[in-house]
Short mmCIF file of C-alpha atoms in Angstrom, two decimals:
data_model
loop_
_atom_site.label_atom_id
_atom_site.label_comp_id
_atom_site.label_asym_id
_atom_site.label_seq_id
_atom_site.Cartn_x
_atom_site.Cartn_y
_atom_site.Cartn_z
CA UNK A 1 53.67 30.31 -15.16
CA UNK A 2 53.73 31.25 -11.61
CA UNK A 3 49.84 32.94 -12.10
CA UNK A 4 48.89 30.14 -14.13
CA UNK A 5 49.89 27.60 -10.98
CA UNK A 6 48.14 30.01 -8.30
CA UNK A 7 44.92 30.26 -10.53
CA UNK A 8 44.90 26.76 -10.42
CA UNK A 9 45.12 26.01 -6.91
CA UNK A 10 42.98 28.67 -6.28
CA UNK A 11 40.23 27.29 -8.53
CA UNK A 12 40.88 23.70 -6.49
CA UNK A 13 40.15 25.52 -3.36
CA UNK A 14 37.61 27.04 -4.48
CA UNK A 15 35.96 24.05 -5.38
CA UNK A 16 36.78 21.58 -2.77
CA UNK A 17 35.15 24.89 -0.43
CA UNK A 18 32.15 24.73 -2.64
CA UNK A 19 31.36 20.87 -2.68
CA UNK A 20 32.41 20.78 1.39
CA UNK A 21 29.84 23.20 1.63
CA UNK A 22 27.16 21.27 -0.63
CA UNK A 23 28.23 17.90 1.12
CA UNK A 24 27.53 19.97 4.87
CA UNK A 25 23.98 21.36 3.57
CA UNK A 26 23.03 17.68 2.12
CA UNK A 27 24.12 16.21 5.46
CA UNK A 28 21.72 19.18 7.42
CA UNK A 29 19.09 18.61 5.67
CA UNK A 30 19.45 14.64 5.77
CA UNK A 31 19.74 14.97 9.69
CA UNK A 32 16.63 17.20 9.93
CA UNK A 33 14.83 15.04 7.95
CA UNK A 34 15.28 12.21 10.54
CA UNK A 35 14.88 14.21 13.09
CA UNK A 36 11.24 15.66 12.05
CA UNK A 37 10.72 11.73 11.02
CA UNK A 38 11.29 10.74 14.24
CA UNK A 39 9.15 13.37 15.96
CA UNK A 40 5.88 12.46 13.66
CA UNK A 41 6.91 8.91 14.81
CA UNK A 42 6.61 9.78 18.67
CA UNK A 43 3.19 11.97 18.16
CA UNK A 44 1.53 9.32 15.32
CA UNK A 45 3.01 6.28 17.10
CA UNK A 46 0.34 5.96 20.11
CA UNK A 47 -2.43 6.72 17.51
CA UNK A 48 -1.81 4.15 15.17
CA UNK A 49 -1.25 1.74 17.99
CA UNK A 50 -4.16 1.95 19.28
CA UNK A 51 -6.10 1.92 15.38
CA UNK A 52 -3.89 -1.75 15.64
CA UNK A 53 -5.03 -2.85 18.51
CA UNK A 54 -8.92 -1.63 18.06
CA UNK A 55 -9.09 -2.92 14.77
CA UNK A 56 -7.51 -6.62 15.82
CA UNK A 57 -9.67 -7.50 19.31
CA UNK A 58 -11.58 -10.41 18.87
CA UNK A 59 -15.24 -9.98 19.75
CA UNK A 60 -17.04 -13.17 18.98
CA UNK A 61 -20.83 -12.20 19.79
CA UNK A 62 -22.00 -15.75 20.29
CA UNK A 63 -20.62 -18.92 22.36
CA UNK A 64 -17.82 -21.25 20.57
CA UNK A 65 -17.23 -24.57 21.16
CA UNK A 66 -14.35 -26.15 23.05
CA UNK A 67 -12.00 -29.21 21.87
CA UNK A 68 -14.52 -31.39 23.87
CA UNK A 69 -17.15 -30.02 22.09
CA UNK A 70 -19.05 -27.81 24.88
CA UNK A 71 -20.30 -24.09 24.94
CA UNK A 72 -17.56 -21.72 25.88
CA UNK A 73 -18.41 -17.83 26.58
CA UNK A 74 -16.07 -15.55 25.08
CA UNK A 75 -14.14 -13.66 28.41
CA UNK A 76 -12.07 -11.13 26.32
CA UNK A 77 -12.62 -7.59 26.85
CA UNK A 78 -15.16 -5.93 24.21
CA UNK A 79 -14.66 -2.53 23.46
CA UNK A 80 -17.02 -0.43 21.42
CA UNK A 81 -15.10 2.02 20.43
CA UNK A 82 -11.43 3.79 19.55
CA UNK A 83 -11.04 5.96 22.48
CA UNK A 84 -12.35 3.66 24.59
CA UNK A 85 -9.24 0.83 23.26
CA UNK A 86 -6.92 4.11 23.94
CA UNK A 87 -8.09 4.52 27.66
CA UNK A 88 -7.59 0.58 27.89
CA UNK A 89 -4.26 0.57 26.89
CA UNK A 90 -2.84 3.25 29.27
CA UNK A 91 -4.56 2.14 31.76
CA UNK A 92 -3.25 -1.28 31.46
CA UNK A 93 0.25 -0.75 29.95
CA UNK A 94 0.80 2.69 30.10
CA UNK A 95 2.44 5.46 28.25
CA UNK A 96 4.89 2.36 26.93
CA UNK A 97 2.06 0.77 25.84
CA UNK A 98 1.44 3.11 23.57
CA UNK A 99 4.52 3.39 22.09
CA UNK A 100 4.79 -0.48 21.10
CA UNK A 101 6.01 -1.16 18.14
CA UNK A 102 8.28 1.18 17.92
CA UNK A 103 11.52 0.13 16.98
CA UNK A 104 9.90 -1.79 13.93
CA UNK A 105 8.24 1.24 12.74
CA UNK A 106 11.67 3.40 13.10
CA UNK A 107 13.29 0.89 11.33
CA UNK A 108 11.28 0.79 8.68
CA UNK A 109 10.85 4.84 7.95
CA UNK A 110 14.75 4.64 8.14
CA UNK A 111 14.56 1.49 5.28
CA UNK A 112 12.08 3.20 3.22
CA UNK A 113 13.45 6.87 3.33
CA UNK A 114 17.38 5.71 2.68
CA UNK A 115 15.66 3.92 -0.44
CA UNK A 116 14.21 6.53 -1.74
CA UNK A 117 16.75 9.56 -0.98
CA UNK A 118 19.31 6.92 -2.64
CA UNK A 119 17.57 5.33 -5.53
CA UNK A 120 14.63 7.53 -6.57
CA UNK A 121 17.16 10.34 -6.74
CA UNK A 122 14.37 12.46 -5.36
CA UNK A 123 14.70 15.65 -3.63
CA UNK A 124 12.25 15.41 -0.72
CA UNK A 125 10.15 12.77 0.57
CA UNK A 126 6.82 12.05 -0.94
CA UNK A 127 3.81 12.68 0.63
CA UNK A 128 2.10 9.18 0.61
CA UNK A 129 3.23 5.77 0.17
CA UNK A 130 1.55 5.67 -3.35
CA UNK A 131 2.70 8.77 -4.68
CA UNK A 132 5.66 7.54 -6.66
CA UNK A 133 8.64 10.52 -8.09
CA UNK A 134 7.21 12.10 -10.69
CA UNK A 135 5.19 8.78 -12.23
CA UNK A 136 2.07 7.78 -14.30
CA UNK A 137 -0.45 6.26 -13.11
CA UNK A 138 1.65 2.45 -14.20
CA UNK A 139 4.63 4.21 -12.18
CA UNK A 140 2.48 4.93 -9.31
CA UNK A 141 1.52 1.15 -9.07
CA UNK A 142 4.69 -0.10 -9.45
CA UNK A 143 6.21 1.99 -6.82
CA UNK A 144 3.11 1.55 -4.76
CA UNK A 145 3.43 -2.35 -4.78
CA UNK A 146 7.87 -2.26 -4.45
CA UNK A 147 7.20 0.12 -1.61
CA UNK A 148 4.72 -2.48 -0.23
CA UNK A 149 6.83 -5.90 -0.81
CA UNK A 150 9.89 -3.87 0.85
CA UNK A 151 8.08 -2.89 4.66
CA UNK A 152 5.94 -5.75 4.40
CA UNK A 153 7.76 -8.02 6.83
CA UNK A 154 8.50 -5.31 9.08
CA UNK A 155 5.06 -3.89 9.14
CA UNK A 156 4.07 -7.54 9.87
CA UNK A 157 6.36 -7.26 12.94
CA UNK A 158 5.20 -4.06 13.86
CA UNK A 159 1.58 -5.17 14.21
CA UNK A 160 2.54 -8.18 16.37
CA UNK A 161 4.52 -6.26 18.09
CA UNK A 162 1.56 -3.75 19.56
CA UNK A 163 -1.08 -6.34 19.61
CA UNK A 164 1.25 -9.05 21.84
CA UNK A 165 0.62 -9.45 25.34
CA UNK A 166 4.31 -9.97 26.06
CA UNK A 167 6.49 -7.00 27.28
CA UNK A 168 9.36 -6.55 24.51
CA UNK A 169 12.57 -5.35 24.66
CA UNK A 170 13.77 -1.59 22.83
CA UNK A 171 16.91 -3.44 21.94
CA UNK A 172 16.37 -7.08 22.83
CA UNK A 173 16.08 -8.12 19.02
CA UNK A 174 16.86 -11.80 18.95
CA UNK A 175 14.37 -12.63 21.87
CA UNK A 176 11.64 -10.15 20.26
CA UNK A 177 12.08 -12.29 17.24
CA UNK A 178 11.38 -15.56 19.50
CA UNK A 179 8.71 -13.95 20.98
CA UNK A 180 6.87 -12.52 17.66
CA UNK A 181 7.70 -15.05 14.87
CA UNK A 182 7.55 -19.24 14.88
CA UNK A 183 10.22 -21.32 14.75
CA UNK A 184 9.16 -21.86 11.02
CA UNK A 185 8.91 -18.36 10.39
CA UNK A 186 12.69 -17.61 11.62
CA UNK A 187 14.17 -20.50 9.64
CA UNK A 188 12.08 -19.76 6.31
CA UNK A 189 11.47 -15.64 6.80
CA UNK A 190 10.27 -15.65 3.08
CA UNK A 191 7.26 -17.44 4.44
CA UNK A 192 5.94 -14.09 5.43
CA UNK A 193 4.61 -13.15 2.32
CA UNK A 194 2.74 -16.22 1.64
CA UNK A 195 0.75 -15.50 4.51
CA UNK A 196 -2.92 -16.58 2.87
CA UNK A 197 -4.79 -13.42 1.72
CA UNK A 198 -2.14 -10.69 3.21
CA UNK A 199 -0.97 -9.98 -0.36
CA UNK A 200 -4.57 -9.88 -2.30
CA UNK A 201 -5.46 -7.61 0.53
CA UNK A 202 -2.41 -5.70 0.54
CA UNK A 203 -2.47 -5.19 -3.30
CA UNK A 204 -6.45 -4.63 -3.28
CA UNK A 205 -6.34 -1.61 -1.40
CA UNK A 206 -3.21 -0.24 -3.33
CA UNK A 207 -4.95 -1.03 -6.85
CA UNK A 208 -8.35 1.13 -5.52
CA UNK A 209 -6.09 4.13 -4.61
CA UNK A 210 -3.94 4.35 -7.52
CA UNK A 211 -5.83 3.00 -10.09
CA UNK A 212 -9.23 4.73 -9.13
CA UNK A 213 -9.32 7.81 -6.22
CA UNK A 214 -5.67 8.66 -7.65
CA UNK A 215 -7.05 8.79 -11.41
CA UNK A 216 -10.46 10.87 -10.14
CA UNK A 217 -8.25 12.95 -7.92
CA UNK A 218 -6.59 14.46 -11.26
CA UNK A 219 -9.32 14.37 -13.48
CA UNK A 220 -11.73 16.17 -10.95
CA UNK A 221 -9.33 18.55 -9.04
CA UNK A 222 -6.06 18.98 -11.36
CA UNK A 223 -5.56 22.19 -9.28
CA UNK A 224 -4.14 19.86 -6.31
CA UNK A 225 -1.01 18.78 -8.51
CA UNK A 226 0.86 21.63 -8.69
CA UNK A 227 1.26 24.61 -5.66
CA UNK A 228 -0.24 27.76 -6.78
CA UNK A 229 -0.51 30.94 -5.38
CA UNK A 230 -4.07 30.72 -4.88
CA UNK A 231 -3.88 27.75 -3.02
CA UNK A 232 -7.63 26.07 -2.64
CA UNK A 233 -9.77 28.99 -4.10
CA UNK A 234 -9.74 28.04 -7.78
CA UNK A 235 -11.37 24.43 -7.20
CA UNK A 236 -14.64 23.93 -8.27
CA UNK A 237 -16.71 23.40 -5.30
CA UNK A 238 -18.57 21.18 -7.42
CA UNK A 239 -15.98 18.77 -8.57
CA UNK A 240 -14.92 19.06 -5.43
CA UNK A 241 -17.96 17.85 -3.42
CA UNK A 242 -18.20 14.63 -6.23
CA UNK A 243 -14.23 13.37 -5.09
CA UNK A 244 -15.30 14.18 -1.91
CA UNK A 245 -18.06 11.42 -2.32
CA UNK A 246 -15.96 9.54 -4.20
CA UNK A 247 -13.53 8.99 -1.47
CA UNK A 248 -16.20 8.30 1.23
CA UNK A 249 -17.49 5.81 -0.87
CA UNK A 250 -14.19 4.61 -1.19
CA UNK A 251 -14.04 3.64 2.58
CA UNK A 252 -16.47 1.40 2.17
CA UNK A 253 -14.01 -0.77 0.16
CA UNK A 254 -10.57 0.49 2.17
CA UNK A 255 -11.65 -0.03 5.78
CA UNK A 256 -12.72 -3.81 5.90
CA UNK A 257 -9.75 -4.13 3.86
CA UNK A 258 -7.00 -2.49 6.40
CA UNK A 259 -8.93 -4.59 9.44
CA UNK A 260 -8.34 -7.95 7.44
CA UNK A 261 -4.74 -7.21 6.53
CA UNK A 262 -4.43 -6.43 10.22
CA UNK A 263 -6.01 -9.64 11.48
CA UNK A 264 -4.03 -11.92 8.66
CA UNK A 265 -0.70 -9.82 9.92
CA UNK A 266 -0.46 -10.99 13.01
CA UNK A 267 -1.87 -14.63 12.41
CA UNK A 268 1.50 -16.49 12.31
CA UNK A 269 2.47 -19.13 9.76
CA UNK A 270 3.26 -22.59 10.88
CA UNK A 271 3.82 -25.79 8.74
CA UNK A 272 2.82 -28.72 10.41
CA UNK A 273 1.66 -32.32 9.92
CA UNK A 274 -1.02 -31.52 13.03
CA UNK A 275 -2.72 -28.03 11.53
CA UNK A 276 -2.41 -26.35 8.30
CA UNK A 277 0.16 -24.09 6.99
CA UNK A 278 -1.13 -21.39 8.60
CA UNK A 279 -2.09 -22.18 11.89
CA UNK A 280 0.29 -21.53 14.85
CA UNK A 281 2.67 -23.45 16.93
CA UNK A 282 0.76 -22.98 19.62
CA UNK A 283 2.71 -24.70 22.41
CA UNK A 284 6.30 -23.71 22.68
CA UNK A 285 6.83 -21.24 19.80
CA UNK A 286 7.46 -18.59 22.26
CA UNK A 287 10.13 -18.02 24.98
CA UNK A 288 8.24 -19.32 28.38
CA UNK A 289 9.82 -16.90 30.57
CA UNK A 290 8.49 -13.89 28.48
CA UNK A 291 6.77 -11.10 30.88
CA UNK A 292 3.48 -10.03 29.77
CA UNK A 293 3.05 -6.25 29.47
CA UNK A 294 -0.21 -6.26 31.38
CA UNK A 295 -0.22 -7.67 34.98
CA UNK A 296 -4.52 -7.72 35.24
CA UNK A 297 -5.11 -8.80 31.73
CA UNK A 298 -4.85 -8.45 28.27
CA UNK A 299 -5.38 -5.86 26.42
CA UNK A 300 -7.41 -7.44 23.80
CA UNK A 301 -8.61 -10.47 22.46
CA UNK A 302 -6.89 -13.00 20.04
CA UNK A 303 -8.53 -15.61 18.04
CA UNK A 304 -7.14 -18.74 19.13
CA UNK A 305 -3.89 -19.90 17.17
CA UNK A 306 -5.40 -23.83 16.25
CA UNK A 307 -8.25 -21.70 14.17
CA UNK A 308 -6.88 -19.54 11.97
CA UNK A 309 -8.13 -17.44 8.65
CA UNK A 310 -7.36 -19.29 5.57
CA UNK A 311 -7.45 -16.22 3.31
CA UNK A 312 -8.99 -12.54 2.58
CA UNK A 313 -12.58 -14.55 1.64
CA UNK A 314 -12.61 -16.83 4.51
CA UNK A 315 -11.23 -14.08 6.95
CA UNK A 316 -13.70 -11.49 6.17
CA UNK A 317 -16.81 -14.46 6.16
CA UNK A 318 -15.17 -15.56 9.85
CA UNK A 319 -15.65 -11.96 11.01
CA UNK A 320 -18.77 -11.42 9.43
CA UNK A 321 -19.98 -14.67 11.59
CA UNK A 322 -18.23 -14.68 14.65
CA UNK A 323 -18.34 -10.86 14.93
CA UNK A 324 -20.70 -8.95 13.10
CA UNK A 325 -20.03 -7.21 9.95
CA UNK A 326 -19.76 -3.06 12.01
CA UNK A 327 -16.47 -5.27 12.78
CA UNK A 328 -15.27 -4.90 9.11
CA UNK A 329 -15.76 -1.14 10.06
CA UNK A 330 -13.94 -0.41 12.85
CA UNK A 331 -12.67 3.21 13.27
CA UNK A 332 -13.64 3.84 9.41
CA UNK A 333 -13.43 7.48 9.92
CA UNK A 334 -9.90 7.18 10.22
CA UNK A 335 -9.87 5.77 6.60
CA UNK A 336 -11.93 8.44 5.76
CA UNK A 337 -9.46 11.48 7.09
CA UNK A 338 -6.57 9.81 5.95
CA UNK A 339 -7.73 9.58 2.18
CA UNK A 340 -9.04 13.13 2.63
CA UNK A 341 -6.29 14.27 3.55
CA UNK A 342 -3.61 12.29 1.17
CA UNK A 343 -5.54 13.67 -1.59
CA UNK A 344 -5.46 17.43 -0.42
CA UNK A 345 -1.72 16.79 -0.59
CA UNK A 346 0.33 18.96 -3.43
CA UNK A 347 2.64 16.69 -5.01
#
């Protein structure tokens, strides 16, 4: 009887030792994981920023006309090229410049990874935001879209807050939110997604990668799905060469869609019996004592808040017009290496 007892407790010991230790590994590897999140945060940050910022400048290339009907000339800066919006923000702003948008963005990894590690039951995080757990091609799109609706809002915040001329606050969240959304927008926060053309955009460029390069991608190199010893040498360098097309083709649909999402993402939404519903409240939406980040000038230019885009059609016609269309392609390599490089990634 005695044995029987001291089995017993040994076997609880035993186990309570074996599930402390599984808990302690779980909790390692959970802490590592932010940690090497927040590290590609702080390296990828300043990049993207600066994609943001390049990507929303307004460059009209002709005169507009005032309220009074006159010929104004355009006096924002006009930069030609990434680099050159990267030189132009440190110069002006600085190394915390560079790092706007930040607490957005870390919130939002920190949303979207907690969802997966807790509902997706998945053992490491996925590669891309369309590459849904072990998924179909329907899976893939439903994930890809969920994923999407979830970080919308705060990627909409995070792209007003790097292209804002106000200084914001790490921590200051209340007075950000003054400072980045209308009054409408605060009272009625589901108004964000009915931002005219954001979704169709948003959607658009999820529905081409998952329902066409994703598709191709397996058909054409179904060595990329699974990690082999041989790595890369057993693709066909032919069927390689056609995705490879494929995806730079590709751009020309992704790129002028990722610079319209950016340009209806930071157009705030306003209901009024003066403008439309989604033109701003351009006089007193903001706090008046905000400090702008750059004490010469802006960084960029903004369209101006009584004119705004109507939709994806009417945004991408505006640009066209005011701008040129080489403004649909702004830093299009960047599409480019990104979908390269998503689809060399081994699921």
């Amino acid at each position: 009887m005695l044995q029987g007892d001291l089995a017993e407790i040994g076997f609880t010991l035993h186990s309570s030792v074996v599930i402390h230790n599984v808990m302690t590994m779980q909790f390692i590897e959970f802490i590592f994981l932010i940690l090497t999140l927040a590290l590609t945060l702080i390296i990828i940050l300043p990049f993207t920023g600066v994609l943001v910022r390049f990507r929303a400048n307004y460059n009209p290339k002709a005169l507009r006309l005032d309220v009074e009907g006159g010929a104004q000339a355009h006096t924002g800066p006009v930069i030609h090229s990434y680099f050159g919006m990267m030189a132009r923000v440190h110069r002006l702003e600085g190394w915390p410049g560079l790092y706007k948008g930040l607490m957005p963005t870390l919130s939002s990894t920190l949303v979207v990874t907690l969802f997966i590690l807790v509902f997706l039951d998945t053992p490491r995080v996925r590669h891309g935001k369309y590459r849904a757990p072990e998924a179909g091609i329907l899976g893939t799109l439903g994930y890809a879209v969920g994923m999407m609706l979830i970080t919308l809002p705060t990627a909409i915040l995070t792209y007003r807050s790097i292209t804002t001329p106000h200084k914001l606050s790490y921590f200051g969240l209340m007075q950000n939110l003054r400072i980045l959304l209308t009054p409408t927008e605060r009272r009625r926060p589901w108004i964000l997604y009915l931002t005219p053309g954001l979704l169709t955009a948003e959607v658009l460029h999820i529905v081409v990668v998952v329902l066409v390069l994703e598709p191709l991608r397996r058909l054409l190199l179904p060595e990329l799905l699974v990690e082999s010893d041989k790595g890369f040498s057993g693709i066909s360098a032919v069927k390689l060469s056609i995705f490879l097309v494929i995806v730079a083709l590709s751009t020309i649909i992704l790129t002028p869609l990722e610079v319209i999402a950016i340009r209806l993402a930071i157009q705030r939404n306003h209901a009024s019996s003066e403008y439309n519903s989604v033109s701003q409240e351009v006089d007193g939406d903001a706090e008046e004592t905000a400090e702008f980040s750059g004490a010469e000038e802006d960084v960029i230019g903004l369209r101006h808040e009584a004119d705004p885009y109507l939709g994806l059609v009417d945004c991408a016609k505006r640009i066209i017009d005011e701008e040129g269309w080489t403004t649909l392609y702004r830093a299009w390599w960047v599409t480019l290496l990104g979908n390269v490089g998503s689809a060399f990634s081994l699921r």
